[in-house]
Short mmCIF file of C-alpha atoms and ligand atoms in Angstrom, two decimals:
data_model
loop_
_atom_site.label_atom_id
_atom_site.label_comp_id
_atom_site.label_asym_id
_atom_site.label_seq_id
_atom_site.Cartn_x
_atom_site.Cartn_y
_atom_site.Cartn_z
CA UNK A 1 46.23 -22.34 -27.23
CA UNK A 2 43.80 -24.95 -25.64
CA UNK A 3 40.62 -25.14 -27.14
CA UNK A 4 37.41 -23.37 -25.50
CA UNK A 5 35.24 -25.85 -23.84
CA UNK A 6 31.68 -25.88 -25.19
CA UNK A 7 29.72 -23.42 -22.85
CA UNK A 8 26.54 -26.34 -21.46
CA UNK A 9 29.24 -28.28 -19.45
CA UNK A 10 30.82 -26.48 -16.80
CA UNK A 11 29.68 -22.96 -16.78
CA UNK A 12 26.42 -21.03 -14.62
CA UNK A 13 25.64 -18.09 -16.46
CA UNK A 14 22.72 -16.28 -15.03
CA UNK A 15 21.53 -12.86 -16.32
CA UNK A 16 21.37 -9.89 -14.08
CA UNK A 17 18.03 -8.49 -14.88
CA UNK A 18 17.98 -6.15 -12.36
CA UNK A 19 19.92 -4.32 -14.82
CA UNK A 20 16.76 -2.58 -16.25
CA UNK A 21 17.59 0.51 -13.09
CA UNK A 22 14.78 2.95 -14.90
CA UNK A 23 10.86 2.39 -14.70
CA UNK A 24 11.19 4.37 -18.46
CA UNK A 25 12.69 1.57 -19.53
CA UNK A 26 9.60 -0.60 -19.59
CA UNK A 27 8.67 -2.07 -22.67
CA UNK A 28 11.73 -1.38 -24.94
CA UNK A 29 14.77 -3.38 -24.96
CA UNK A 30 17.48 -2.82 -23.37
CA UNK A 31 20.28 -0.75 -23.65
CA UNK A 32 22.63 -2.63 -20.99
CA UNK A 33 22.81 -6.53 -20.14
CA UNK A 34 25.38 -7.95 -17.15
CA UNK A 35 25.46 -11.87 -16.76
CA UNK A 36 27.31 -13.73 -14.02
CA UNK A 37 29.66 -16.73 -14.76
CA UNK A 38 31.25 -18.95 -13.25
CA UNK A 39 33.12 -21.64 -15.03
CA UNK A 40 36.03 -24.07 -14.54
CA UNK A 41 37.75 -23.57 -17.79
CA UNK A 42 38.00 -21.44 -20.57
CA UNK A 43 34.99 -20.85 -22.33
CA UNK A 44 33.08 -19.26 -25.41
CA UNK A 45 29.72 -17.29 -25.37
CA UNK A 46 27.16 -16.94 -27.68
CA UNK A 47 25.05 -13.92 -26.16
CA UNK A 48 22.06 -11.89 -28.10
CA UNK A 49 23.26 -8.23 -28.68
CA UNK A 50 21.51 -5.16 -27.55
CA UNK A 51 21.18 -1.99 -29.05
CA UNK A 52 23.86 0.58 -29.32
CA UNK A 53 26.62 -1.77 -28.04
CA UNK A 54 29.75 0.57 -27.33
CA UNK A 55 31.44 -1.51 -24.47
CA UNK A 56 31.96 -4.72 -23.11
CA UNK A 57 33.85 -5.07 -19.40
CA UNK A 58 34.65 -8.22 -17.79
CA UNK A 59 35.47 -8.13 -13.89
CA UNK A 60 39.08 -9.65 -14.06
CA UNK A 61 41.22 -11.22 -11.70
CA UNK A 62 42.25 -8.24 -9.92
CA UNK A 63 38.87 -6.93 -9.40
CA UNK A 64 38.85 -4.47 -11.89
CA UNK A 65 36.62 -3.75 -14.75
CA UNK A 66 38.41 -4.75 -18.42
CA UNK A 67 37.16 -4.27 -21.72
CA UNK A 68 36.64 -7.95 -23.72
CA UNK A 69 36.87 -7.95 -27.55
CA UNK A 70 33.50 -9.06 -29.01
CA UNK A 71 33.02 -10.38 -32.81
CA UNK A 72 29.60 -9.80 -33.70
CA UNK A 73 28.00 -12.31 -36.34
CA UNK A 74 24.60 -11.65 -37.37
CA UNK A 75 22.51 -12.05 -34.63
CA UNK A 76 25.43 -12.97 -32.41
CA UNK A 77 27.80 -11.70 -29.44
CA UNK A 78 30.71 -13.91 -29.49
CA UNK A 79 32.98 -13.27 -26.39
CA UNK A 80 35.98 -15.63 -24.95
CA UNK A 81 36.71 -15.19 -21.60
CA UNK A 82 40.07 -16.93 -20.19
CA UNK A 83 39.37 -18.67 -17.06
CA UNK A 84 43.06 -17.55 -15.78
CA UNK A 85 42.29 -13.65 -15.95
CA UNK A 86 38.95 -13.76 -13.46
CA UNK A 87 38.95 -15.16 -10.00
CA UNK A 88 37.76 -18.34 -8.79
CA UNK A 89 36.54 -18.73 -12.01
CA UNK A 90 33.73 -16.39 -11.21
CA UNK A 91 33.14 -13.31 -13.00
CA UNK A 92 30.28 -10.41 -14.37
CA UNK A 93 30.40 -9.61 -17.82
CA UNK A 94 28.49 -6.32 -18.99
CA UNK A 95 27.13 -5.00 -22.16
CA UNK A 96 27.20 -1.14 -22.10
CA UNK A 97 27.46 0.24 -18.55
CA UNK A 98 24.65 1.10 -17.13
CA UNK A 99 23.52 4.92 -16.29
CA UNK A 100 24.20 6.19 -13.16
CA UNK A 101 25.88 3.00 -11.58
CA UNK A 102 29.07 3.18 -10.15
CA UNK A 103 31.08 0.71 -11.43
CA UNK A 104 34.02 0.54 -9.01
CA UNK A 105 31.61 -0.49 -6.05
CA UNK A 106 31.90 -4.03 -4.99
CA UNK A 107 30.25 -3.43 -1.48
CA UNK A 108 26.38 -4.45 -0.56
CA UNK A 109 24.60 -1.77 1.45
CA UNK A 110 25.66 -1.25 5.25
CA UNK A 111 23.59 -0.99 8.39
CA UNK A 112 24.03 2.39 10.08
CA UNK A 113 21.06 1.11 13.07
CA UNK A 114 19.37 -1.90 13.40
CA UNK A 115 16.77 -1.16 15.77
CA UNK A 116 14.22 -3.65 17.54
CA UNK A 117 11.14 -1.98 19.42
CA UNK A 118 12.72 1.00 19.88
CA UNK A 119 16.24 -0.31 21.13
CA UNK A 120 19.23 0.43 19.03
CA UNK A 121 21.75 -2.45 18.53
CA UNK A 122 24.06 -0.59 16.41
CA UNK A 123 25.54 -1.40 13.21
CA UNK A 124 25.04 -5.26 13.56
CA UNK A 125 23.41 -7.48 10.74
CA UNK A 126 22.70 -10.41 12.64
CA UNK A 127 20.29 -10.36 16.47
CA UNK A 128 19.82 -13.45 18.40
CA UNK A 129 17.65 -12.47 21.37
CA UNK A 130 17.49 -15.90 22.60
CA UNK A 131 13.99 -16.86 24.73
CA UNK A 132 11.83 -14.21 24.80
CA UNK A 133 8.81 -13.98 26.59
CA UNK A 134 6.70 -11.67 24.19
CA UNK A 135 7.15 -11.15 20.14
CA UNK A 136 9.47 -8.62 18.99
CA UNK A 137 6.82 -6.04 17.41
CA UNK A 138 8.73 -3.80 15.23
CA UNK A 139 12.21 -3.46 13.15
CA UNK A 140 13.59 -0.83 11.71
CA UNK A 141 16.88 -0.91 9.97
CA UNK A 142 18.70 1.92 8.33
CA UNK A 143 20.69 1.31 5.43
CA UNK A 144 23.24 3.31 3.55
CA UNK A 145 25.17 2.54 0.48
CA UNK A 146 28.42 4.53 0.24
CA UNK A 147 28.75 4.66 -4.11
CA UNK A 148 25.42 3.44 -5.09
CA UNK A 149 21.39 3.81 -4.93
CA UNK A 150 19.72 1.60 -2.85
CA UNK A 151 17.75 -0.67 -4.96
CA UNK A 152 14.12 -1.09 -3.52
CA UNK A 153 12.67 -3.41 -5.41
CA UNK A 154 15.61 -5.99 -4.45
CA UNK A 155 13.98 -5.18 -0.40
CA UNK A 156 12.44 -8.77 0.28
CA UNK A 157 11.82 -9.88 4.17
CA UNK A 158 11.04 -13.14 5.43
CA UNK A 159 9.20 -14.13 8.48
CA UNK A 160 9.52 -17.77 9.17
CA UNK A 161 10.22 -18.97 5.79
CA UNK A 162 7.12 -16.39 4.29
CA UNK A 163 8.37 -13.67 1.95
CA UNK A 164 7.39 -10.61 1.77
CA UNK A 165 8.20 -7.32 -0.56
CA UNK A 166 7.46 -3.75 -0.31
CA UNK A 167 4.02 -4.43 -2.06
CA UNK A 168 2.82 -6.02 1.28
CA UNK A 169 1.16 -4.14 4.36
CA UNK A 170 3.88 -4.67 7.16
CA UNK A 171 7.07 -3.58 5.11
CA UNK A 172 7.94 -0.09 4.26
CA UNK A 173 10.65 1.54 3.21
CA UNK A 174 11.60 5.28 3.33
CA UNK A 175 13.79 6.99 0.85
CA UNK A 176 16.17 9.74 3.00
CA UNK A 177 18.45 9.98 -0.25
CA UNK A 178 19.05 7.45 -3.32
CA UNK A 179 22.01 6.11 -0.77
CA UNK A 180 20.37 6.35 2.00
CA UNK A 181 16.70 4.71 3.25
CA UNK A 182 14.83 3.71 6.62
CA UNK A 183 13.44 -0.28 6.57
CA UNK A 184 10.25 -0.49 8.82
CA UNK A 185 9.04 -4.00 9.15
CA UNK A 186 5.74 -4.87 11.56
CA UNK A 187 6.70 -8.08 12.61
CA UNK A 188 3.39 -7.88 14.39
CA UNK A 189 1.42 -8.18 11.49
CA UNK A 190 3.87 -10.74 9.67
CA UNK A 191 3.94 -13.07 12.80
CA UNK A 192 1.06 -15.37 12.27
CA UNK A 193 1.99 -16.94 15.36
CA UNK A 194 5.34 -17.72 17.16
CA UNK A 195 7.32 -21.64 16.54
CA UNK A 196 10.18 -22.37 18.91
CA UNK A 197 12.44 -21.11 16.77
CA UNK A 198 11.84 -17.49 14.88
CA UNK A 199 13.71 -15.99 11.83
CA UNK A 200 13.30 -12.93 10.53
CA UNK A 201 15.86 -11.66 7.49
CA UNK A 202 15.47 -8.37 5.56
CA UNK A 203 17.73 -7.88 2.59
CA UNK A 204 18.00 -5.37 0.11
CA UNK A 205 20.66 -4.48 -2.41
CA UNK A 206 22.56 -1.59 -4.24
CA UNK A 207 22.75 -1.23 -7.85
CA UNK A 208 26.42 -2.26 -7.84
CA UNK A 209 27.18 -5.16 -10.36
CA UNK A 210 28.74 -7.30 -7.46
CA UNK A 211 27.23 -10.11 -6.21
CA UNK A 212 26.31 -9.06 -2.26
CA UNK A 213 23.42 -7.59 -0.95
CA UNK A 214 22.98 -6.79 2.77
CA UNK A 215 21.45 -9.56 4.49
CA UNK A 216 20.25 -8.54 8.19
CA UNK A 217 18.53 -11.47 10.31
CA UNK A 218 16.83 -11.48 13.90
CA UNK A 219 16.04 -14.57 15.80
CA UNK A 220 14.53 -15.82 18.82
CA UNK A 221 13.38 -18.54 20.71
CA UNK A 222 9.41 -19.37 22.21
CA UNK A 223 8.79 -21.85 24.75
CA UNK A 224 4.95 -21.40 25.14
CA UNK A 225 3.87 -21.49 29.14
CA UNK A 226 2.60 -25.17 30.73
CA UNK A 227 -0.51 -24.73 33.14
CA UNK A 228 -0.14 -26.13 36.40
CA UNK A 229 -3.40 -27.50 38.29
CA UNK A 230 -3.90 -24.09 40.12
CA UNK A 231 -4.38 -22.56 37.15
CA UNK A 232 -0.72 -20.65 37.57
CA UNK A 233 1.48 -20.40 34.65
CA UNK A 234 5.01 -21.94 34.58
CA UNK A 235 7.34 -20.62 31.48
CA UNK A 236 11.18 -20.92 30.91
CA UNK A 237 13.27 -18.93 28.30
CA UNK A 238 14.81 -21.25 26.55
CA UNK A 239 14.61 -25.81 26.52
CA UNK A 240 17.89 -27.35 25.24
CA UNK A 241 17.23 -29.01 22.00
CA UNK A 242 19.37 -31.92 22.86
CA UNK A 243 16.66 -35.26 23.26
CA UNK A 244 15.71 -36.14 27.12
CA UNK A 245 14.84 -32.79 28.55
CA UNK A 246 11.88 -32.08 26.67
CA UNK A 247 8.93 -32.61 29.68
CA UNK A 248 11.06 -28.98 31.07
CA UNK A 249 7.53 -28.60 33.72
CA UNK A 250 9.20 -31.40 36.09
CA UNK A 251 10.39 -28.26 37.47
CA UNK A 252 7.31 -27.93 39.60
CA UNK A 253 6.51 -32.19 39.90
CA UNK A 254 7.70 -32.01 43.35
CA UNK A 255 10.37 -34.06 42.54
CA UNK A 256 13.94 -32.64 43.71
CA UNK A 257 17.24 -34.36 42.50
CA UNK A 258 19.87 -35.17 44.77
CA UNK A 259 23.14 -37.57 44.26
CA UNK A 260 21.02 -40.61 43.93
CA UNK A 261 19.62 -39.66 40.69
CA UNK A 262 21.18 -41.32 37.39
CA UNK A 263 20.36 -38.92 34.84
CA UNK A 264 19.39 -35.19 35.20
CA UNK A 265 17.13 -36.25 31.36
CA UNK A 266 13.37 -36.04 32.52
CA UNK A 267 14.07 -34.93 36.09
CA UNK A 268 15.43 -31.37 35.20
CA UNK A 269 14.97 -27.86 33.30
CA UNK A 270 17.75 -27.34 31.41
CA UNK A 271 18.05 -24.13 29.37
CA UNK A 272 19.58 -23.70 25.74
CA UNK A 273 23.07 -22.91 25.97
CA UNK A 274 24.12 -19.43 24.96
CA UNK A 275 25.25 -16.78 26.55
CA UNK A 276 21.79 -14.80 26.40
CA UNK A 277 19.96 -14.30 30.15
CA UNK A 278 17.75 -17.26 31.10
CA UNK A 279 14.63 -17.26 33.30
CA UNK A 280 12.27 -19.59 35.26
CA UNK A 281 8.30 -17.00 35.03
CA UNK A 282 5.76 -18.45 37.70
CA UNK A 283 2.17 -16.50 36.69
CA UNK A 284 -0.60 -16.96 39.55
CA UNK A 285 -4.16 -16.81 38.05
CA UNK A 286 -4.78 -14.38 41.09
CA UNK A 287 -2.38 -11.97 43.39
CA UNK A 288 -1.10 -14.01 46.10
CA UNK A 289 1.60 -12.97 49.29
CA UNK A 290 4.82 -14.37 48.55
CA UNK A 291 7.84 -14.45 50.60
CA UNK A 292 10.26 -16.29 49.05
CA UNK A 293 11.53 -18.55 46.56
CA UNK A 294 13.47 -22.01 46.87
CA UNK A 295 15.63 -23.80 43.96
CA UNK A 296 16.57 -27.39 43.86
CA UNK A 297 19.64 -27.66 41.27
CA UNK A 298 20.22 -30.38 38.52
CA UNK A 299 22.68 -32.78 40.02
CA UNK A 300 25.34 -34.26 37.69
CA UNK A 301 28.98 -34.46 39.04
CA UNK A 302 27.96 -31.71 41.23
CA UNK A 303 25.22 -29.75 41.87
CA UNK A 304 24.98 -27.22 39.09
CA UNK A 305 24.28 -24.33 41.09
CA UNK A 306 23.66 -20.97 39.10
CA UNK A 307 26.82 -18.52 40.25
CA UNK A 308 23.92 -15.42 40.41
CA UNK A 309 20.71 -14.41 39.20
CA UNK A 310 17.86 -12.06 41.23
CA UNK A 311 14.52 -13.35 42.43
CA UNK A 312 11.75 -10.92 41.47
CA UNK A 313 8.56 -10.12 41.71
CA UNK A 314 5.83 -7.82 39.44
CA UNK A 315 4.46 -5.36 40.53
CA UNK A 316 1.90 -4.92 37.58
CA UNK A 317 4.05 -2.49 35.62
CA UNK A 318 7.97 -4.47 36.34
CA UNK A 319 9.94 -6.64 37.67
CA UNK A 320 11.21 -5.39 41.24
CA UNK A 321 14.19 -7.44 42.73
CA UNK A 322 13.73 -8.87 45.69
CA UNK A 323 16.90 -10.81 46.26
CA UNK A 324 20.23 -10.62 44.41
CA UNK A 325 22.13 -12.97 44.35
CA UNK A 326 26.38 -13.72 43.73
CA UNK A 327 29.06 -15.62 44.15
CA UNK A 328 26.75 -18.66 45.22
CA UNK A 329 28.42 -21.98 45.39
CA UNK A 330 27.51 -25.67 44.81
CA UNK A 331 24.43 -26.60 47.47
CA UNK A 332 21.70 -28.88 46.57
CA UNK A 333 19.11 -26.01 47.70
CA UNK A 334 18.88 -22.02 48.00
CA UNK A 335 16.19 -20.83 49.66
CA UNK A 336 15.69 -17.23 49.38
CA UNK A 337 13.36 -15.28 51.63
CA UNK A 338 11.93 -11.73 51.92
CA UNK A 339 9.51 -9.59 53.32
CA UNK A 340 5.93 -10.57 52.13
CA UNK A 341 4.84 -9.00 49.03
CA UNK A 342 1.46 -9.42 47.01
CA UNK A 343 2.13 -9.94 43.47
CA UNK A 344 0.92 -12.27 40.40
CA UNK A 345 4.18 -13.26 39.01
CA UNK A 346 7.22 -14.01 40.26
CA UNK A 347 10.60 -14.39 37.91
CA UNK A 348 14.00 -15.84 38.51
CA UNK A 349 16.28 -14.13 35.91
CA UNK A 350 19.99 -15.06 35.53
CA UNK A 351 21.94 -12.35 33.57
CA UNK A 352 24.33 -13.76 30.86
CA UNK A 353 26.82 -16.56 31.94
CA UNK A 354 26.04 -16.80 35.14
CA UNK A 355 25.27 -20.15 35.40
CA UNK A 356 27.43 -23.17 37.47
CA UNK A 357 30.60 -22.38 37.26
CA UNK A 358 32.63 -24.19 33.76
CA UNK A 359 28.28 -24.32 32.22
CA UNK A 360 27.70 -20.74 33.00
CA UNK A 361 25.59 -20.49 29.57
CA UNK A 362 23.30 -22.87 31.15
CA UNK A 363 20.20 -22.87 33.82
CA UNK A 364 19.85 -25.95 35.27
CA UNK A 365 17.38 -26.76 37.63
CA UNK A 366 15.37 -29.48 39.13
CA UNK A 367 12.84 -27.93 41.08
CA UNK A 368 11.60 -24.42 42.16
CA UNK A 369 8.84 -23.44 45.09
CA UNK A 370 7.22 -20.13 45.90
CA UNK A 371 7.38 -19.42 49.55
CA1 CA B 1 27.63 -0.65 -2.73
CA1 CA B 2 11.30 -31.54 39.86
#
């Protein structure tokens, strides 16, 4: 037999703490212990005891739970554990099995609803809404664990980087079994104020000595509005990250590309690509008639004309479509015109891939005029 490797050089072994599953508990020592490992080789441990040590299980190769001899030496645990009988050299050892855990789970929580303001996105863990015009205000995610209590002290949320726990106004939690709980989070009151790009992530955990917990995230993108001279304001969904396209307002500079132009950089909008919607908002500091609304598309190789999208206008409660359009081809210019309404906004929203044909996650446009 090889000899064991001194434990300091190759191995990570981290103690589970969150082993201590009963408030009752606090203040005594005790009576379980689980430590991950991970390790390249064989190795020995040295671990402290606990009281009223009846069983020590190793996760093994398989998956399953195996008892590991133990000789105990004073003050001593010493274990061997034989890096060909675990997987990926990773394993959980565990001193006593804990009450009331069920040791055969190796699944984190599940989603049963992940719910944004009201609007149920099913069983998904991960929402990109892509450029949003207003602040999602509220999450709620409901979370079920099939074999094991949901562990709420393991609930931590983070807005933008900032953590938060249950011990903080804006996150609640409520119990609808041990299994089975309701995650409210007030993004609201955790949004100090929006960046370009927003992350929200809620996790929480079972009481299942495996190493997942559920990890649920939401994201989405800000472009905040730029004033134009008449006090109206001009907002997009989404800028492309990629450098050149940053000054996205040349969309109202009066300045409309045709073939001549090198580079669509600096004289074009041109939307993130994904396959969310994307939108051009024009906000008039007053109510104004409009009739109409006329597009001058990026030009590179072609004219990048969007394939469909509707122009609409508010009418102080929603948007109301004035023009749909579909099936558009390549033109330098589409000028869309209807009967005269009074509004103070006016919106040109392009549902998901619709853009030019081959870029259809894109929106790419050069210049836009309210008739
Ligand atoms: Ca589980
Ligand atoms: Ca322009």
């Amino acid at each position: 037999m090889k000899p064991m490797r001194t434990i300091s050089l190759m191995l990570a072994l981290i103690a589970v703490v969150a082993l201590a599953t009963c408030s009752a508990w606090a203040g005594r020592a005790p009576k379980t212990a689980a430590y991950r490992l991970q390790t390249t080789g064989n190795v020995q441990l040295s671990l402290p005891p606990i009281p009223d040590l009846t069983q020590v299980l190793y996760r093994d190769a398989s998956g399953k739970w195996s008892s590991l001899p133990v000789d105990i030496s004073g003050d001593t645990l010493h274990l061997q554990i034989d890096v060909a009988k675990i997987k990926n050299g990773r394993t959980m050892i565990v001193l006593n099995v804990p009450e009331g855990v069920n040791m055969d789970d190796q699944e984190p929580p599940r989603v049963v609803r992940f719910e944004i303001d009201g609007k149920d996105h099913g069983t998904v863990q991960t929402i990109a809404l892509g450029g949003i015009e207003m602040a999602p205000r509220n999450i709620t995610i409901e979370v079920e664990d099939d074999l094991n209590r949901l562990q709420t002290r393991s609930l931590l949320v983070t807005v933008n980087g900032r953590r938060y726990t249950l011990r903080d106004a804006g996150v609640s939690f409520e119990r609808l079994s041990p299994e089975h709980g309701i995650i409210a989070v007030d993004v609201a009151k955790l949004l100090d104020s929006m960046s370009s790009d927003n992350t929200v992530t809620v996790r929480i955990d079972d009481y299942a000595l495996d190493e997942d917990a559920l990890n649920c995230s939401l994201s989405f993108r800000y472009t905040p509005p730029y004033k134009l001279e008449d006090g109206s304001l001009l907002a997009v969904d989404t800028v492309t990250s990629s450098s050149g396209w940053a000054q996205w307002w040349v969309l109202v500079d009066g300045v409309k590309m045709d073939t001549s132009f090198g580079t669509t950089a600096g004289n074009t909008w041109l939307s993130e690509q994904s396959a969310q919607p994307h939108w051009i908002r024009l906000e008039f500091p007053e109510a104004r008639k409009v009739s109409g609304v006329a597009l001058w598309w990026a030009y590179y190789q072609c004219y990048r004309t969007s394939v469909a999208y509707e122009v609409q206008t508010w009418d102080g409660e929603e948007w109301v479509t004035q023009v749909k359009v579909k099936d558009q081809s390549e033109m330098q210019c589409s000028k869309h015109t209807f009967d005269p309404v009074t509004t103070t906004a006016v919106r040109v929203w392009q549902p998901s891939m619709s853009g030019h044909p081959g870029r259809a996650d894109y929106m790419w446009v050069s210049e836009i005029e309210v008739l």
